[in-house]
Amino acid sequence: MKESSLPVALDMPRGGRATVASLARRAGVATSTVSRALRNDPRISPEMRERIAALALEAGYTPNVLARSLVGGQSGLIGLVLGPVENPFYAELMQKAVAQAAARGWRLLLLHAGPGPIEDATAEALLQYRVDGCLITSAELSSRAAAICAANKVPLVMINRVAWEHGSAVSCDNHAAGALLADLLLRAGHRRLAVVSGNARTSTSTERAEGFARQVAAAGLPPPLALGGDNSHATGYQVGREIAAMSPGTRPEAVLGVSDILAMGVMDALREAGIGVPEAVSVVGIDGIGPARRPPYELTTVAQPLECMIERGLDLLQERMRGRPRAEEVVLLRGRLIRGRSARLPAEKPDRT
Amino acid sequence: MKESSLPVALDMPRGGRATVASLARRAGVATSTVSRALRNDPRISPEMRERIAALALEAGYTPNVLARSLVGGQSGLIGLVLGPVENPFYAELMQKAVAQAAARGWRLLLLHAGPGPIEDATAEALLQYRVDGCLITSAELSSRAAAICAANKVPLVMINRVAWEHGSAVSCDNHAAGALLADLLLRAGHRRLAVVSGNARTSTSTERAEGFARQVAAAGLPPPLALGGDNSHATGYQVGREIAAMSPGTRPEAVLGVSDILAMGVMDALREAGIGVPEAVSVVGIDGIGPARRPPYELTTVAQPLECMIERGLDLLQERMRGRPRAEEVVLLRGRLIRGRSARLPAEKPDRT
DNA sequence: CTCGTCTGTGCTATCGATTGCACGAACAAG
DNA sequence: CTTGTTCGTGCAATCGATAGCACAGACGAG
């Protein structure tokens, strides 16, 4: 009664939360025993294990992962650097990333979401929280974050981006996607083509446009009209108005928006100007985002295999976390064509080889 | 040469990352001195501080926040439980939350994003990582997470939701928003009204519908037609088709989608059916999401003051983290009317009092 | 009856950083 | 010259959990 008045209350550590130590005192055993019992160490007798489990449950014990990380060397955290979520693609990516990471027992530390480069202070957080790995999908200039990761040996995987210098990457085969769409449009008889690009510094945008252009060139046609410059609905819309303003004789007959969001902007502008899509102009995109599949658009597009991309990305991270210093790799996954109603296309292939 | 062969290499701790200890050894001082120097403790002499800072920079030292949290009792982490990001509202919310949290020196632990309730294992992570607080915006059934937070005294704030039992909340004045729109539509001469609701278990949806209905009742009109039941574009679209199928004489003249995403679905269906919006039917929404303001929609809506909501939410968290056991509170912020082109409305108020 | 061999637990160092307290030196006042 | 400050550092405990090693008892074999 001198030093401790409330035996139970004082049994609780600072935060009010039970700890291995408080449980150990209650059970009259050592902390190591508690720790082992809770981790189902076979060396602990079943009775003891049960007793401690019951005590833990009663006390509402939750292990402190921070403390565990300190000794274990693994935080269980994955850093996530996300692009501008105005583009539903990133939102969808995030949703799937959270779910898949959780399924593997990882938590996501959300470091950046939005346009523009990641701030230095934010990139520092990657190191401060000792993330086990990092997923980067941000559009541009995240080379900064990438460099920091590389310099500190944080496993790094870029999704939907190809690495500039460091790290592995998982991406859709953008070149092939562009080529596939060009091929379809050409087979449908379109001759005057246009490409609306996003940010010229992103591999995603340039590769798609390039794949498209190369296929057009292969058909012996003049290069497609190049428009755009920013990956947003607004840009697509503006480009759409420009196209609408052209005379029907010079106007492109088919337009590729290198991302669905661009294509949607183009469609909106064209239709607003009274130009029928797909009657007057065919519009196609790439990404396969949800809104583009819905009624007013029903965009013909090449959908990225998002679920697989994330799965492969996490695989790559895991390999590196386990310390296998394989060469960095770039994984390309093939996209899947979705035939919507935004373009006049040749009939489905007979599929008779 | 006996025990340590590579003095510099062995100076590096396990992870290869510099620590206060490794820096202390290099500088020939105690770890406490290093710690204090790096935290700009005035007791350390300027020369020493400078010397250690230089050493830290050279070694690429980054403090281990996990270790710091252990003694400090604060993790610097905020848990974020997010609703279905198919609704751009949540994506926008997340983007602003990341930015504002970062500005206050907090990082976000992304625990759940998507439809459906949060899993128990996920909610546990809130405790395991010792988050300093939690932001919940998930649509439904996160009472589980809320209960866990409450039981463990984790400060909790719900955004865009009103607390069921525990925690504080920041929300738009949904009732007023519904009433405001009803008033406008009535003043424009609309008489047959309809409401498309979201999930009936979310306060957001019911309050908006109720505010709308009450205003309609106050005008002595029969209650608005109640439709919907799920907060998605698909539901809005389906409802839109039902409305389109009604005869022009019985069809509602104006429709409130309790969220923009619902309203967009309604618009899409109506227009597809050849029913002009706003010529034949006025459509209004609530939320103020980006896509709804763009060309094909230009929805008339009441925008939530998202930036402010998050700011207030973080304020509330901060107060509680600082340990001021004020009563839990609900903060209601007034929304802002955005006049789009999706509804026939009375002319702007002369504003002459 | 004694000597291994297991089994089940306890003791203690450790992870990286922070912090209360002690300690030595320099220096001013008496 | 002694005493009392002030200043700058070091020592060691602490946060919560884990793991290597030691150790006590039970038990079968010789």
Short mmCIF file of C-alpha atoms in Angstrom, two decimals, chain A:
data_model
loop_
_atom_site.label_atom_id
_atom_site.label_comp_id
_atom_site.label_asym_id
_atom_site.label_seq_id
_atom_site.Cartn_x
_atom_site.Cartn_y
_atom_site.Cartn_z
CA MET A 1 0.00 0.00 0.00
CA LYS A 2 3.01 2.24 0.20
CA GLU A 3 4.15 2.55 -3.34
CA SER A 4 1.33 0.97 -5.24
CA SER A 5 -2.22 1.61 -4.30
CA LEU A 6 -4.14 0.06 -7.17
CA PRO A 7 -2.50 -3.21 -8.04
CA VAL A 8 -4.52 -3.73 -11.18
CA ALA A 9 -4.32 -0.18 -12.42
CA LEU A 10 -0.61 -0.03 -11.85
CA ASP A 11 -0.29 -3.27 -13.61
CA MET A 12 -1.10 -1.37 -16.73
CA PRO A 13 1.72 0.31 -18.57
CA ARG A 14 1.72 3.92 -19.62
CA GLY A 15 -0.53 3.82 -22.60
CA GLY A 16 -3.15 1.90 -20.67
CA ARG A 17 -2.65 -0.95 -23.06
CA ALA A 18 -1.58 -4.37 -21.91
CA THR A 19 1.95 -5.46 -22.77
CA VAL A 20 3.80 -8.72 -22.56
CA ALA A 21 5.24 -7.44 -19.30
CA SER A 22 1.86 -6.69 -17.76
CA LEU A 23 0.56 -10.06 -18.87
CA ALA A 24 3.65 -11.76 -17.49
CA ARG A 25 3.16 -10.16 -14.10
CA ARG A 26 -0.47 -11.18 -14.05
CA ALA A 27 0.40 -14.72 -14.98
CA GLY A 28 3.39 -14.86 -12.67
CA VAL A 29 5.71 -15.86 -15.48
CA ALA A 30 8.47 -14.27 -17.50
CA THR A 31 7.85 -12.00 -20.45
CA SER A 32 9.60 -14.42 -22.73
CA THR A 33 7.10 -17.07 -21.80
CA VAL A 34 4.25 -14.77 -22.64
CA SER A 35 5.81 -13.84 -25.92
CA ARG A 36 6.37 -17.44 -26.86
CA ALA A 37 2.94 -18.52 -25.75
CA LEU A 38 1.29 -15.89 -27.89
CA ARG A 39 3.37 -16.82 -30.86
CA ASN A 40 2.49 -20.47 -30.46
CA ASP A 41 5.99 -21.57 -29.76
CA PRO A 42 5.90 -25.38 -29.45
CA ARG A 43 8.14 -25.25 -26.43
CA ILE A 44 5.39 -23.78 -24.32
CA SER A 45 3.07 -26.27 -22.66
CA PRO A 46 -0.51 -26.26 -23.89
CA GLU A 47 -1.90 -25.37 -20.49
CA MET A 48 0.36 -22.36 -20.14
CA ARG A 49 -0.41 -21.27 -23.64
CA GLU A 50 -4.09 -21.44 -22.96
CA ARG A 51 -3.82 -19.60 -19.71
CA ILE A 52 -1.89 -16.79 -21.26
CA ALA A 53 -4.16 -16.60 -24.26
CA ALA A 54 -7.11 -16.23 -21.94
CA LEU A 55 -5.36 -13.53 -19.99
CA ALA A 56 -4.42 -11.70 -23.15
CA LEU A 57 -7.95 -11.81 -24.39
CA GLU A 58 -9.28 -10.55 -21.11
CA ALA A 59 -6.79 -7.72 -20.97
CA GLY A 60 -7.45 -6.83 -24.59
CA TYR A 61 -3.83 -7.29 -25.42
CA THR A 62 -2.59 -6.23 -28.82
CA PRO A 63 1.03 -6.69 -29.74
CA ASN A 64 2.92 -3.51 -30.44
CA VAL A 65 4.11 -3.92 -33.97
CA LEU A 66 6.41 -0.96 -33.62
CA ALA A 67 8.35 -2.67 -30.89
CA ARG A 68 8.33 -5.93 -32.76
CA SER A 69 9.69 -4.26 -35.85
CA LEU A 70 12.53 -2.86 -33.83
CA VAL A 71 13.93 -6.24 -33.06
CA GLY A 72 12.58 -8.08 -36.05
CA GLY A 73 13.86 -5.62 -38.57
CA GLN A 74 10.65 -5.68 -40.55
CA SER A 75 7.97 -3.07 -40.21
CA GLY A 76 5.27 -4.78 -42.21
CA LEU A 77 4.73 -1.49 -43.98
CA ILE A 78 4.73 -0.85 -47.67
CA GLY A 79 5.03 2.70 -48.88
CA LEU A 80 2.52 3.72 -51.50
CA VAL A 81 3.12 6.68 -53.76
CA LEU A 82 0.03 7.37 -55.78
CA GLY A 83 -0.64 9.53 -58.81
CA PRO A 84 -3.47 11.97 -59.25
CA VAL A 85 -6.61 10.23 -58.14
CA GLU A 86 -8.77 12.44 -60.32
CA ASN A 87 -7.94 9.69 -62.71
CA PRO A 88 -10.05 6.78 -61.49
CA PHE A 89 -7.31 4.47 -62.59
CA TYR A 90 -5.24 5.36 -59.56
CA ALA A 91 -8.18 5.04 -57.26
CA GLU A 92 -8.89 1.57 -58.56
CA LEU A 93 -5.26 0.66 -58.27
CA MET A 94 -5.16 1.83 -54.71
CA GLN A 95 -8.23 -0.12 -53.75
CA LYS A 96 -6.80 -3.33 -55.10
CA ALA A 97 -3.39 -2.64 -53.63
CA VAL A 98 -4.84 -2.21 -50.16
CA ALA A 99 -6.73 -5.45 -50.39
CA GLN A 100 -3.90 -7.50 -51.77
CA ALA A 101 -1.34 -6.08 -49.41
CA ALA A 102 -3.61 -6.81 -46.48
CA ALA A 103 -4.00 -10.37 -47.68
CA ARG A 104 -0.26 -10.74 -47.42
CA GLY A 105 -0.14 -9.19 -44.00
CA TRP A 106 1.21 -5.85 -45.10
CA ARG A 107 -0.13 -2.43 -44.37
CA LEU A 108 0.13 0.51 -46.66
CA LEU A 109 1.71 3.76 -45.65
CA LEU A 110 0.09 6.28 -47.93
CA LEU A 111 2.72 8.83 -48.69
CA HIS A 112 1.53 10.82 -51.58
CA ALA A 113 -1.55 11.00 -53.69
CA GLY A 114 -2.03 13.60 -56.28
CA PRO A 115 -0.41 15.38 -59.13
CA GLY A 116 3.09 16.70 -58.99
CA PRO A 117 6.26 15.28 -57.61
CA ILE A 118 6.58 13.89 -54.14
CA GLU A 119 7.99 16.24 -51.55
CA ASP A 120 11.35 15.49 -50.04
CA ALA A 121 9.99 15.39 -46.53
CA THR A 122 7.46 12.85 -47.67
CA ALA A 123 10.05 10.69 -49.34
CA GLU A 124 12.05 10.79 -46.13
CA ALA A 125 9.13 9.22 -44.34
CA LEU A 126 9.75 6.10 -46.40
CA LEU A 127 13.01 5.71 -44.57
CA GLN A 128 11.89 6.97 -41.20
CA TYR A 129 9.16 4.40 -40.97
CA ARG A 130 11.50 1.74 -42.27
CA VAL A 131 9.08 0.51 -44.89
CA ASP A 132 9.85 -2.96 -46.10
CA GLY A 133 9.25 -1.92 -49.67
CA CYS A 134 7.72 0.71 -51.83
CA LEU A 135 5.13 0.80 -54.56
CA ILE A 136 5.29 3.79 -56.86
CA THR A 137 2.66 4.64 -59.39
CA SER A 138 2.96 8.36 -59.32
CA ALA A 139 3.02 9.93 -62.72
CA GLU A 140 6.05 12.08 -62.83
CA LEU A 141 9.27 13.00 -61.19
CA SER A 142 9.14 10.39 -58.54
CA SER A 143 12.64 9.60 -59.56
CA ARG A 144 13.42 11.46 -56.37
CA ALA A 145 11.63 8.90 -54.26
CA ALA A 146 13.10 6.17 -56.40
CA ALA A 147 16.60 7.45 -55.85
CA ILE A 148 16.07 7.61 -52.12
CA CYS A 149 14.82 4.05 -52.10
CA ALA A 150 17.74 2.83 -54.15
CA ALA A 151 20.30 4.62 -52.04
CA ASN A 152 18.88 3.02 -48.95
CA LYS A 153 18.21 -0.38 -50.40
CA VAL A 154 14.48 -0.20 -50.01
CA PRO A 155 12.93 -2.66 -52.44
CA LEU A 156 11.08 -0.69 -55.02
CA VAL A 157 8.53 -1.58 -57.64
CA MET A 158 6.89 0.78 -60.04
CA ILE A 159 3.45 -0.06 -61.27
CA ASN A 160 2.26 1.26 -64.58
CA ARG A 161 5.59 3.00 -64.97
CA VAL A 162 8.87 1.76 -66.23
CA ALA A 163 11.84 2.42 -64.05
CA TRP A 164 14.14 5.20 -65.02
CA GLU A 165 17.13 4.02 -63.12
CA HIS A 166 16.32 1.94 -60.11
CA GLY A 167 13.88 -0.70 -59.12
CA SER A 168 11.71 -3.17 -60.88
CA ALA A 169 8.54 -2.43 -62.69
CA VAL A 170 5.25 -3.98 -63.66
CA SER A 171 3.41 -2.48 -66.52
CA CYS A 172 0.93 -3.23 -69.19
CA ASP A 173 2.42 -3.85 -72.60
CA ASN A 174 1.63 -0.33 -73.66
CA HIS A 175 3.26 -0.57 -77.02
CA ALA A 176 1.24 -3.61 -77.92
CA ALA A 177 -1.95 -1.99 -76.68
CA GLY A 178 -1.42 1.01 -78.91
CA ALA A 179 -0.62 -1.21 -81.85
CA LEU A 180 -3.63 -3.40 -81.26
CA LEU A 181 -5.98 -0.46 -81.35
CA ALA A 182 -4.34 1.02 -84.41
CA ASP A 183 -4.70 -2.28 -86.16
CA LEU A 184 -8.37 -2.51 -85.32
CA LEU A 185 -9.10 1.01 -86.44
CA LEU A 186 -7.22 0.51 -89.67
CA ARG A 187 -9.04 -2.71 -90.40
CA ALA A 188 -12.28 -0.86 -89.87
CA GLY A 189 -11.26 1.42 -92.70
CA HIS A 190 -10.24 4.48 -90.77
CA ARG A 191 -7.52 6.37 -92.54
CA ARG A 192 -7.13 9.75 -90.87
CA LEU A 193 -6.04 9.00 -87.31
CA ALA A 194 -5.11 11.04 -84.26
CA VAL A 195 -3.47 10.36 -80.92
CA VAL A 196 -4.14 12.33 -77.79
CA SER A 197 -1.16 11.92 -75.50
CA GLY A 198 -0.64 12.51 -71.84
CA ASN A 199 2.44 13.77 -70.18
CA ALA A 200 5.33 13.27 -72.58
CA ARG A 201 7.66 12.39 -69.74
CA THR A 202 5.75 9.33 -68.69
CA SER A 203 6.70 6.08 -70.31
CA THR A 204 3.10 4.98 -70.30
CA SER A 205 1.93 7.76 -72.53
CA THR A 206 4.79 7.76 -74.98
CA GLU A 207 4.84 4.01 -75.42
CA ARG A 208 1.17 3.81 -76.17
CA ALA A 209 1.36 6.60 -78.69
CA GLU A 210 4.41 5.05 -80.23
CA GLY A 211 2.86 1.63 -80.57
CA PHE A 212 -0.08 3.25 -82.26
CA ALA A 213 2.03 5.35 -84.59
CA ARG A 214 4.26 2.51 -85.59
CA GLN A 215 1.34 0.38 -86.62
CA VAL A 216 -0.05 3.25 -88.64
CA ALA A 217 3.29 3.71 -90.33
CA ALA A 218 3.46 0.01 -91.05
CA ALA A 219 0.22 0.40 -92.97
CA GLY A 220 1.89 2.98 -95.14
CA LEU A 221 -0.19 5.84 -93.84
CA PRO A 222 1.03 9.25 -92.75
CA PRO A 223 1.70 9.57 -89.04
CA PRO A 224 -1.34 10.21 -86.89
CA LEU A 225 -2.14 13.71 -85.79
CA ALA A 226 -0.49 14.25 -82.42
CA LEU A 227 -2.45 16.16 -79.82
CA GLY A 228 -2.72 16.46 -76.06
CA GLY A 229 0.11 16.84 -73.61
CA ASP A 230 -1.47 16.28 -70.26
CA ASN A 231 -3.29 13.32 -68.83
CA SER A 232 -6.62 14.77 -67.83
CA HIS A 233 -10.22 14.93 -68.84
CA ALA A 234 -9.84 18.66 -69.39
CA THR A 235 -7.11 18.14 -71.94
CA GLY A 236 -9.11 15.50 -73.72
CA TYR A 237 -12.08 17.80 -73.79
CA GLN A 238 -10.08 20.65 -75.20
CA VAL A 239 -8.57 18.46 -77.87
CA GLY A 240 -12.05 17.21 -78.66
CA ARG A 241 -13.18 20.75 -79.32
CA GLU A 242 -10.26 21.32 -81.61
CA ILE A 243 -11.15 18.22 -83.53
CA ALA A 244 -14.76 19.24 -83.67
CA ALA A 245 -13.73 22.55 -85.15
CA MET A 246 -11.98 20.91 -88.05
CA SER A 247 -13.75 20.50 -91.34
CA PRO A 248 -15.28 17.05 -91.88
CA GLY A 249 -12.88 16.46 -94.75
CA THR A 250 -9.72 16.90 -92.68
CA ARG A 251 -11.00 15.84 -89.31
CA PRO A 252 -9.60 12.55 -87.99
CA GLU A 253 -11.91 9.62 -88.41
CA ALA A 254 -10.59 7.89 -85.35
CA VAL A 255 -8.93 9.07 -82.19
CA LEU A 256 -6.89 7.23 -79.61
CA GLY A 257 -6.79 8.73 -76.17
CA VAL A 258 -3.75 7.17 -74.58
CA SER A 259 -5.75 6.92 -71.39
CA ASP A 260 -9.45 6.40 -70.91
CA ILE A 261 -9.81 9.68 -69.11
CA LEU A 262 -8.47 11.49 -72.16
CA ALA A 263 -10.71 9.54 -74.47
CA MET A 264 -13.71 10.40 -72.32
CA GLY A 265 -12.86 14.06 -72.56
CA VAL A 266 -12.66 13.79 -76.32
CA MET A 267 -16.00 12.04 -76.51
CA ASP A 268 -17.65 14.63 -74.34
CA ALA A 269 -16.44 17.48 -76.49
CA LEU A 270 -17.32 15.82 -79.76
CA ARG A 271 -20.80 14.91 -78.72
CA GLU A 272 -21.40 18.31 -77.28
CA ALA A 273 -20.47 19.73 -80.66
CA GLY A 274 -22.99 17.43 -82.25
CA ILE A 275 -20.45 15.11 -83.74
CA GLY A 276 -21.55 11.54 -83.32
CA VAL A 277 -19.34 9.02 -81.61
CA PRO A 278 -18.85 6.53 -83.11
CA GLU A 279 -20.95 7.56 -86.17
CA ALA A 280 -18.71 10.41 -87.27
CA VAL A 281 -15.59 9.76 -85.24
CA SER A 282 -14.38 6.61 -83.56
CA VAL A 283 -12.79 7.06 -80.16
CA VAL A 284 -10.75 4.50 -78.29
CA GLY A 285 -8.77 4.55 -75.07
CA ILE A 286 -6.49 2.50 -72.90
CA ASP A 287 -6.80 1.62 -69.22
CA GLY A 288 -10.19 0.08 -68.70
CA ILE A 289 -11.38 2.28 -65.85
CA GLY A 290 -14.86 1.83 -64.47
CA PRO A 291 -16.53 5.05 -65.57
CA ALA A 292 -15.44 4.54 -69.15
CA ARG A 293 -17.42 1.35 -69.34
CA ARG A 294 -20.62 2.96 -68.25
CA PRO A 295 -23.48 4.10 -70.42
CA PRO A 296 -22.64 7.45 -71.83
CA TYR A 297 -19.23 6.23 -72.90
CA GLU A 298 -18.99 2.48 -73.23
CA LEU A 299 -15.52 3.10 -74.47
CA THR A 300 -13.63 0.66 -76.60
CA THR A 301 -10.40 0.24 -74.76
CA VAL A 302 -7.57 -2.02 -73.77
CA ALA A 303 -8.00 -2.79 -70.11
CA GLN A 304 -4.96 -3.14 -67.95
CA PRO A 305 -4.89 -6.34 -65.91
CA LEU A 306 -4.80 -4.35 -62.71
CA GLU A 307 -5.30 -7.22 -60.34
CA CYS A 308 -2.46 -9.17 -61.88
CA MET A 309 -0.21 -6.18 -62.07
CA ILE A 310 -0.47 -5.63 -58.38
CA GLU A 311 -0.04 -9.26 -57.64
CA ARG A 312 3.15 -9.41 -59.66
CA GLY A 313 4.30 -6.17 -58.12
CA LEU A 314 3.89 -7.50 -54.62
CA ASP A 315 5.61 -10.70 -55.66
CA LEU A 316 8.60 -8.73 -56.81
CA LEU A 317 8.69 -6.78 -53.58
CA GLN A 318 8.49 -9.92 -51.58
CA GLU A 319 11.35 -11.52 -53.40
CA ARG A 320 13.53 -8.55 -52.73
CA MET A 321 12.49 -8.32 -49.13
CA ARG A 322 13.50 -11.88 -48.64
CA GLY A 323 16.87 -10.73 -49.76
CA ARG A 324 17.31 -12.37 -53.09
CA PRO A 325 19.38 -9.93 -55.03
CA ARG A 326 18.15 -10.90 -58.42
CA ALA A 327 18.56 -8.51 -61.25
CA GLU A 328 15.90 -5.89 -61.46
CA GLU A 329 13.25 -6.79 -63.90
CA VAL A 330 10.45 -5.29 -65.90
CA VAL A 331 7.31 -7.32 -66.18
CA LEU A 332 4.98 -6.58 -69.04
CA LEU A 333 1.46 -7.91 -68.97
CA ARG A 334 -0.78 -7.97 -71.95
CA GLY A 335 -3.94 -5.90 -71.83
CA ARG A 336 -7.38 -7.14 -72.76
CA LEU A 337 -9.48 -5.58 -75.47
CA ILE A 338 -12.90 -4.39 -74.45
CA ARG A 339 -15.20 -3.72 -77.33
CA GLY A 340 -17.47 -0.87 -76.43
CA ARG A 341 -19.62 1.31 -78.62
CA SER A 342 -17.34 4.25 -79.04
CA ALA A 343 -15.73 3.05 -82.22
CA ARG A 344 -16.65 1.41 -85.47
CA LEU A 345 -14.61 -1.73 -85.54
CA PRO A 346 -14.32 -4.75 -87.76
CA ALA A 347 -16.49 -7.64 -86.71
CA GLU A 348 -15.11 -9.96 -84.10
CA LYS A 349 -12.47 -12.22 -85.54
CA PRO A 350 -13.97 -15.48 -86.71
CA ASP A 351 -11.30 -17.08 -84.58
CA ARG A 352 -10.97 -19.83 -87.13
CA THR A 353 -7.27 -20.27 -87.57
#
